[in-house]
């Protein structure tokens, strides 16, 4: 085999091959075929030991020259292909297109409603207080006039950590904690998460409540009514009607549940010809529980029930948000679908 001839033929062969390589990948394939460890050049050079020692330097030199020539050819072709690739990319790029808007975060509707309610009561001079979600039996039940075996405990079954430590079932323990640490006059609002053993389309095992309470000399049911009526009209609109129905809570006496005129149908009971599904055609929706703080609770916290009176109320934040924003399904609050959440930006 004439190695010199073989070597010389590599250059024109590669020139032909490169003309056909139309992508950087094909170019690389060609490079491996010619200059790779088992490529054409290496194959020719494998025969070098067969030559007479005197001939080897000449052939070796020729091989170097050919290698250089091949490498240069590749480099040239590479530049051409790279430029073509860039030009193609640029031709697809339209600099006149509008830019992408950066994403804006938004507050969760539950947070929005909690902040709104806190700011309404904050403006009335109420303190904002918080407390532990892992609560003991004493604050959650006993000090609120629900001794062990009290039947009202059944309605608020929850997750127990131990026999006497549980996830709080309502924000009312904050009445006890706050009153124990302050002397009247006390006016406070307590937002937070609460837990119940409840899960269906209208109940979740965790939801949010806001507790409010005020204690002083001569606090009356009339003040409770006035405070709640004006609060509800601030949140749901000035023409909202408000009604109080007698009810029962162990920690208030007397107790009431409060309804507002349905904000979905405007209290008419139907939307156009359709029956209103939110108020079930009654025109009213229940919005909160309230009452005058029971003397037994005052005794638990060391307030003299002969000297002080007070009112308390508790409301469900998700429920307020559903009515306020017309959200039909409680589960939407917990799915964190960005299409839903971004509507509150
Ligand atoms: N804690 C009660 C509940 O969760 C609501 C309530 C609070 C009622 C304060 C009266 C006074 O159902």
Short mmCIF file of C-alpha atoms and ligand atoms in Angstrom, two decimals:
data_model
loop_
_atom_site.label_atom_id
_atom_site.label_comp_id
_atom_site.label_asym_id
_atom_site.label_seq_id
_atom_site.Cartn_x
_atom_site.Cartn_y
_atom_site.Cartn_z
CA UNK A 1 0.00 0.00 0.00
CA UNK A 2 1.32 3.42 -0.93
CA UNK A 3 0.82 5.35 2.26
CA UNK A 4 1.74 8.70 0.74
CA UNK A 5 -0.86 8.33 -1.95
CA UNK A 6 -3.44 7.24 0.57
CA UNK A 7 -2.68 10.28 2.68
CA UNK A 8 -2.95 12.69 -0.20
CA UNK A 9 -6.31 11.30 -1.26
CA UNK A 10 -7.79 12.07 2.16
CA UNK A 11 -7.92 15.83 1.57
CA UNK A 12 -10.04 15.89 -1.61
CA UNK A 13 -12.21 13.13 -0.18
CA UNK A 14 -12.94 15.17 2.89
CA UNK A 15 -13.64 18.27 0.80
CA UNK A 16 -16.35 16.36 -0.98
CA UNK A 17 -17.75 15.00 2.27
CA UNK A 18 -17.82 18.41 3.91
CA UNK A 19 -19.76 19.91 1.05
CA UNK A 20 -22.55 17.52 1.98
CA UNK A 21 -22.47 18.16 5.74
CA UNK A 22 -25.31 20.61 6.28
CA UNK A 23 -25.48 20.64 10.06
CA UNK A 24 -23.01 20.87 12.90
CA UNK A 25 -23.93 17.35 13.85
CA UNK A 26 -23.16 15.96 10.42
CA UNK A 27 -19.91 17.89 10.50
CA UNK A 28 -18.97 16.23 13.76
CA UNK A 29 -19.75 12.82 12.28
CA UNK A 30 -17.35 13.59 9.43
CA UNK A 31 -14.67 14.74 11.84
CA UNK A 32 -14.88 11.47 13.72
CA UNK A 33 -14.79 9.52 10.45
CA UNK A 34 -11.57 11.23 9.32
CA UNK A 35 -9.74 12.40 12.41
CA UNK A 36 -11.22 10.13 15.12
CA UNK A 37 -9.22 7.50 16.97
CA UNK A 38 -10.37 4.84 14.46
CA UNK A 39 -10.85 7.31 11.61
CA UNK A 40 -9.37 7.27 8.12
CA UNK A 41 -6.14 9.02 9.08
CA UNK A 42 -5.53 6.64 11.99
CA UNK A 43 -6.23 3.65 9.73
CA UNK A 44 -3.60 4.79 7.25
CA UNK A 45 -1.09 5.48 9.98
CA UNK A 46 -1.60 2.00 11.43
CA UNK A 47 0.47 0.77 8.50
CA UNK A 48 3.46 2.96 9.39
CA UNK A 49 5.35 0.18 11.22
CA UNK A 50 5.27 -1.86 8.00
CA UNK A 51 7.55 0.68 6.28
CA UNK A 52 11.32 0.54 6.21
CA UNK A 53 12.64 2.69 9.07
CA UNK A 54 14.24 5.15 6.59
CA UNK A 55 10.92 5.89 4.95
CA UNK A 56 9.00 6.48 8.13
CA UNK A 57 9.99 10.13 8.82
CA UNK A 58 8.89 11.28 5.38
CA UNK A 59 5.52 9.60 5.65
CA UNK A 60 5.15 10.80 9.21
CA UNK A 61 5.72 14.38 8.10
CA UNK A 62 3.25 14.02 5.26
CA UNK A 63 0.70 12.67 7.75
CA UNK A 64 1.14 15.76 9.91
CA UNK A 65 0.61 18.06 6.97
CA UNK A 66 -2.51 16.16 5.96
CA UNK A 67 -3.81 16.25 9.52
CA UNK A 68 -3.34 20.01 9.63
CA UNK A 69 -5.08 20.45 6.29
CA UNK A 70 -8.00 18.28 7.41
CA UNK A 71 -8.34 20.18 10.68
CA UNK A 72 -8.35 23.50 8.88
CA UNK A 73 -11.02 22.31 6.49
CA UNK A 74 -13.18 21.34 9.43
CA UNK A 75 -12.68 24.65 11.20
CA UNK A 76 -13.62 26.61 8.10
CA UNK A 77 -16.73 24.58 7.52
CA UNK A 78 -17.65 24.86 11.17
CA UNK A 79 -17.59 28.66 11.07
CA UNK A 80 -19.82 28.65 8.00
CA UNK A 81 -22.35 26.26 9.57
CA UNK A 82 -22.38 28.17 12.86
CA UNK A 83 -23.09 31.43 11.11
CA UNK A 84 -25.88 29.81 9.14
CA UNK A 85 -27.41 28.45 12.35
CA UNK A 86 -27.33 31.85 14.01
CA UNK A 87 -28.86 33.53 10.97
CA UNK A 88 -31.66 30.98 10.94
CA UNK A 89 -32.38 31.57 14.62
CA UNK A 90 -32.42 35.33 14.10
CA UNK A 91 -34.83 35.04 11.21
CA UNK A 92 -37.32 33.37 13.59
CA UNK A 93 -36.88 36.05 16.24
CA UNK A 94 -39.28 38.96 15.99
CA UNK A 95 -37.95 41.89 18.02
CA UNK A 96 -41.25 43.74 17.61
CA UNK A 97 -43.18 41.13 19.65
CA UNK A 98 -44.49 42.42 22.99
CA UNK A 99 -42.47 41.24 25.99
CA UNK A 100 -43.73 38.70 28.50
CA UNK A 101 -45.26 40.31 31.56
CA UNK A 102 -43.62 39.30 34.83
CA UNK A 103 -45.87 37.25 37.11
CA UNK A 104 -47.52 39.14 39.93
CA UNK A 105 -48.28 37.31 43.13
CA UNK A 106 -51.63 37.91 44.81
CA UNK A 107 -52.92 37.42 48.30
CA UNK A 108 -55.13 34.40 48.92
CA UNK A 109 -58.82 35.36 49.21
CA UNK A 110 -58.84 34.02 52.78
CA UNK A 111 -55.93 36.31 53.64
CA UNK A 112 -57.66 39.23 51.90
CA UNK A 113 -60.83 38.75 53.94
CA UNK A 114 -58.90 38.30 57.20
CA UNK A 115 -56.93 41.47 56.53
CA UNK A 116 -60.08 43.40 55.68
CA UNK A 117 -61.91 42.28 58.82
CA UNK A 118 -58.88 43.00 61.00
CA UNK A 119 -58.58 46.47 59.54
CA UNK A 120 -62.29 47.24 60.07
CA UNK A 121 -62.03 46.28 63.75
CA UNK A 122 -58.55 47.78 64.04
CA UNK A 123 -60.08 51.12 63.06
CA UNK A 124 -62.60 50.68 65.90
CA UNK A 125 -59.73 50.29 68.36
CA UNK A 126 -59.67 46.50 68.68
CA UNK A 127 -56.33 44.79 69.34
CA UNK A 128 -55.33 41.91 67.07
CA UNK A 129 -54.31 38.86 69.10
CA UNK A 130 -53.18 35.36 68.09
CA UNK A 131 -52.61 32.11 69.93
CA UNK A 132 -51.55 28.49 69.47
CA UNK A 133 -53.29 26.12 67.06
CA UNK A 134 -52.23 23.22 69.28
CA UNK A 135 -54.34 24.00 72.32
CA UNK A 136 -55.17 22.30 75.56
CA UNK A 137 -58.55 21.06 76.64
CA UNK A 138 -58.78 23.74 79.29
CA UNK A 139 -58.63 26.73 76.91
CA UNK A 140 -60.56 25.11 74.08
CA UNK A 141 -63.42 23.67 76.15
CA UNK A 142 -63.31 23.77 79.90
CA UNK A 143 -62.75 27.49 80.51
CA UNK A 144 -65.45 28.13 77.91
CA UNK A 145 -68.06 26.42 80.07
CA UNK A 146 -67.75 23.05 78.33
CA UNK A 147 -66.68 20.64 81.07
CA UNK A 148 -65.68 17.06 80.16
CA UNK A 149 -68.72 15.10 78.90
CA UNK A 150 -70.45 18.33 77.82
CA UNK A 151 -72.56 17.38 74.76
CA UNK A 152 -71.48 20.51 72.83
CA UNK A 153 -68.01 18.97 72.55
CA UNK A 154 -69.40 16.43 70.10
CA UNK A 155 -70.13 19.14 67.55
CA UNK A 156 -66.48 20.15 67.60
CA UNK A 157 -64.68 16.82 67.48
CA UNK A 158 -61.10 17.36 66.40
CA UNK A 159 -57.62 15.91 66.11
CA UNK A 160 -56.19 14.97 69.49
CA UNK A 161 -52.44 15.04 70.14
CA UNK A 162 -52.90 13.51 73.60
CA UNK A 163 -55.92 13.07 75.86
CA UNK A 164 -55.79 16.75 76.83
CA UNK A 165 -53.89 18.41 73.94
CA UNK A 166 -55.76 18.97 70.70
CA UNK A 167 -55.94 21.09 67.56
CA UNK A 168 -58.16 24.00 68.54
CA UNK A 169 -61.71 23.66 67.21
CA UNK A 170 -62.46 27.39 67.24
CA UNK A 171 -60.78 30.72 67.95
CA UNK A 172 -62.74 31.14 71.20
CA UNK A 173 -59.76 29.95 73.35
CA UNK A 174 -58.31 33.36 72.47
CA UNK A 175 -61.09 34.92 74.56
CA UNK A 176 -59.76 33.01 77.55
CA UNK A 177 -56.06 33.63 76.86
CA UNK A 178 -56.55 37.34 76.18
CA UNK A 179 -58.84 38.02 79.13
CA UNK A 180 -56.43 36.19 81.44
CA UNK A 181 -53.59 38.45 80.42
CA UNK A 182 -55.43 41.81 80.32
CA UNK A 183 -57.77 43.74 82.61
CA UNK A 184 -60.94 45.33 81.16
CA UNK A 185 -61.63 47.31 79.11
CA UNK A 186 -60.67 44.69 76.53
CA UNK A 187 -61.54 44.76 72.82
CA UNK A 188 -59.75 42.29 70.61
CA UNK A 189 -60.02 40.38 67.39
CA UNK A 190 -58.36 36.98 66.89
CA UNK A 191 -57.87 35.53 63.39
CA UNK A 192 -56.54 32.03 62.78
CA UNK A 193 -56.80 28.43 61.65
CA UNK A 194 -59.13 25.98 63.38
CA UNK A 195 -59.58 22.21 63.02
CA UNK A 196 -62.55 19.88 63.08
CA UNK A 197 -63.18 16.25 62.26
CA UNK A 198 -65.28 17.16 59.28
CA UNK A 199 -64.73 16.70 55.57
CA UNK A 200 -67.23 16.97 52.74
CA UNK A 201 -68.00 19.48 49.99
CA UNK A 202 -68.96 22.18 52.47
CA UNK A 203 -66.56 21.30 55.31
CA UNK A 204 -62.78 21.01 55.45
CA UNK A 205 -60.79 19.62 58.39
CA UNK A 206 -59.00 22.97 58.63
CA UNK A 207 -60.60 26.35 58.08
CA UNK A 208 -60.23 29.92 59.30
CA UNK A 209 -62.17 31.83 61.90
CA UNK A 210 -62.12 35.29 63.33
CA UNK A 211 -63.12 35.79 66.93
CA UNK A 212 -64.04 39.19 68.29
CA UNK A 213 -64.91 40.23 71.83
CA UNK A 214 -65.27 43.25 74.04
CA UNK A 215 -65.51 43.48 77.84
CA UNK A 216 -66.11 46.58 79.95
CA UNK A 217 -68.63 48.06 82.34
CA UNK A 218 -72.14 48.08 80.85
CA UNK A 219 -71.40 46.44 77.50
CA UNK A 220 -74.84 45.54 76.19
CA UNK A 221 -76.52 43.35 73.61
CA UNK A 222 -77.45 46.59 71.82
CA UNK A 223 -73.76 47.32 71.34
CA UNK A 224 -73.23 43.82 70.00
CA UNK A 225 -76.01 44.39 67.48
CA UNK A 226 -74.76 47.81 66.49
CA UNK A 227 -71.15 46.68 66.14
CA UNK A 228 -71.97 43.60 64.05
CA UNK A 229 -74.53 45.36 61.87
CA UNK A 230 -72.13 48.12 60.95
CA UNK A 231 -69.27 45.64 60.46
CA UNK A 232 -71.37 43.43 58.15
CA UNK A 233 -72.50 46.44 56.11
CA UNK A 234 -68.89 47.55 55.72
CA UNK A 235 -67.86 44.13 54.39
CA UNK A 236 -70.96 43.19 52.35
CA UNK A 237 -72.29 46.60 51.31
CA UNK A 238 -74.38 49.32 52.91
CA UNK A 239 -77.79 47.96 51.94
CA UNK A 240 -77.17 44.52 53.50
CA UNK A 241 -79.99 43.52 55.87
CA UNK A 242 -78.95 41.86 59.13
CA UNK A 243 -81.07 39.69 61.43
CA UNK A 244 -80.36 38.05 64.80
CA UNK A 245 -81.84 34.63 65.63
CA UNK A 246 -81.76 33.16 69.14
CA UNK A 247 -79.27 30.30 69.39
CA UNK A 248 -77.10 28.50 71.91
CA UNK A 249 -73.38 28.44 72.73
CA UNK A 250 -72.10 27.23 76.12
CA UNK A 251 -69.86 30.30 76.46
CA UNK A 252 -72.43 33.02 75.68
CA UNK A 253 -75.78 33.86 77.25
CA UNK A 254 -77.93 34.93 75.56
CA UNK A 255 -76.62 33.64 72.24
CA UNK A 256 -77.58 34.44 68.68
CA UNK A 257 -76.82 33.48 65.15
CA UNK A 258 -76.67 36.27 62.62
CA UNK A 259 -77.98 36.12 59.07
CA UNK A 260 -77.43 38.63 56.31
CA UNK A 261 -79.58 39.12 53.22
CA UNK A 262 -78.11 36.85 50.56
CA UNK A 263 -75.56 38.81 48.56
CA UNK A 264 -75.82 36.43 45.59
CA UNK A 265 -79.54 37.03 44.90
CA UNK A 266 -79.86 40.31 46.80
CA UNK A 267 -82.22 38.62 49.29
CA UNK A 268 -84.82 37.83 46.61
CA UNK A 269 -84.31 34.07 46.82
CA UNK A 270 -83.85 33.69 43.09
CA UNK A 271 -81.46 34.90 40.40
CA UNK A 272 -83.57 35.74 37.35
CA UNK A 273 -85.85 32.72 37.08
CA UNK A 274 -83.42 30.39 38.79
CA UNK A 275 -83.77 29.53 42.49
CA UNK A 276 -80.75 30.89 44.42
CA UNK A 277 -78.52 27.97 45.39
CA UNK A 278 -76.56 29.88 48.00
CA UNK A 279 -79.49 30.83 50.26
CA UNK A 280 -81.69 27.96 49.03
CA UNK A 281 -84.38 30.54 48.12
CA UNK A 282 -84.72 31.84 51.69
CA UNK A 283 -83.02 35.16 50.89
CA UNK A 284 -80.88 34.85 54.03
CA UNK A 285 -77.51 33.29 54.77
CA UNK A 286 -76.04 32.53 58.18
CA UNK A 287 -72.82 34.41 58.73
CA UNK A 288 -71.74 34.23 62.36
CA UNK A 289 -72.39 33.16 65.93
CA UNK A 290 -72.37 35.57 68.84
CA UNK A 291 -73.69 36.40 72.28
CA UNK A 292 -73.06 38.01 75.64
CA UNK A 293 -70.08 36.36 77.34
CA UNK A 294 -71.33 33.84 79.91
CA UNK A 295 -70.60 34.70 83.60
CA UNK A 296 -68.99 31.25 83.89
CA UNK A 297 -66.32 32.32 81.39
CA UNK A 298 -65.66 35.48 83.39
CA UNK A 299 -65.17 33.32 86.47
CA UNK A 300 -62.61 31.15 84.61
CA UNK A 301 -60.54 34.19 83.69
CA UNK A 302 -60.89 35.99 87.01
CA UNK A 303 -63.23 38.80 85.93
CA UNK A 304 -66.04 39.69 88.34
CA UNK A 305 -69.33 38.99 86.49
CA UNK A 306 -71.09 41.44 88.81
CA UNK A 307 -68.85 44.23 87.52
CA UNK A 308 -68.23 43.45 83.87
CA UNK A 309 -70.25 42.42 80.87
CA UNK A 310 -69.07 41.68 77.36
CA UNK A 311 -69.96 40.31 73.98
CA UNK A 312 -68.21 37.84 71.68
CA UNK A 313 -68.67 36.65 68.14
CA UNK A 314 -67.02 34.16 65.82
CA UNK A 315 -67.22 33.87 62.06
CA UNK A 316 -65.89 31.56 59.36
CA UNK A 317 -63.53 33.35 57.00
CA UNK A 318 -63.99 30.99 54.01
CA UNK A 319 -67.74 31.49 54.30
CA UNK A 320 -67.39 35.26 54.22
CA UNK A 321 -65.04 35.01 51.22
CA UNK A 322 -67.47 32.71 49.36
CA UNK A 323 -70.35 35.13 49.83
CA UNK A 324 -68.31 38.25 49.19
CA UNK A 325 -66.66 36.98 45.99
CA UNK A 326 -69.44 34.64 44.83
CA UNK A 327 -67.27 31.50 45.10
CA UNK A 328 -69.45 28.42 44.78
CA UNK A 329 -67.13 25.68 46.01
CA UNK A 330 -65.20 25.61 49.29
CA UNK A 331 -62.56 23.33 47.81
CA UNK A 332 -61.28 26.12 45.55
CA UNK A 333 -59.63 27.74 48.57
CA UNK A 334 -57.41 24.73 49.13
CA UNK A 335 -56.57 23.57 45.60
CA UNK A 336 -54.25 26.53 44.93
CA UNK A 337 -55.08 26.63 41.23
CA UNK A 338 -53.22 29.68 39.94
CA UNK A 339 -56.08 30.48 37.52
CA UNK A 340 -58.34 30.91 40.54
CA UNK A 341 -55.84 32.68 42.80
CA UNK A 342 -54.61 35.17 40.19
CA UNK A 343 -58.12 36.65 39.98
CA UNK A 344 -57.51 38.26 43.37
CA UNK A 345 -54.41 40.20 42.24
N1 LIG B 1 -66.82 29.51 68.66
C1 LIG B 1 -68.12 29.41 68.04
C2 LIG B 1 -68.03 28.36 66.92
O1 LIG B 1 -66.96 28.05 66.48
C3 LIG B 1 -68.56 30.72 67.46
C4 LIG B 1 -68.84 31.75 68.53
C5 LIG B 1 -67.82 32.59 68.94
C6 LIG B 1 -70.10 31.87 69.08
C7 LIG B 1 -68.08 33.55 69.92
C8 LIG B 1 -70.36 32.83 70.03
C9 LIG B 1 -69.35 33.64 70.45
O2 LIG B 1 -69.04 27.85 66.46
#
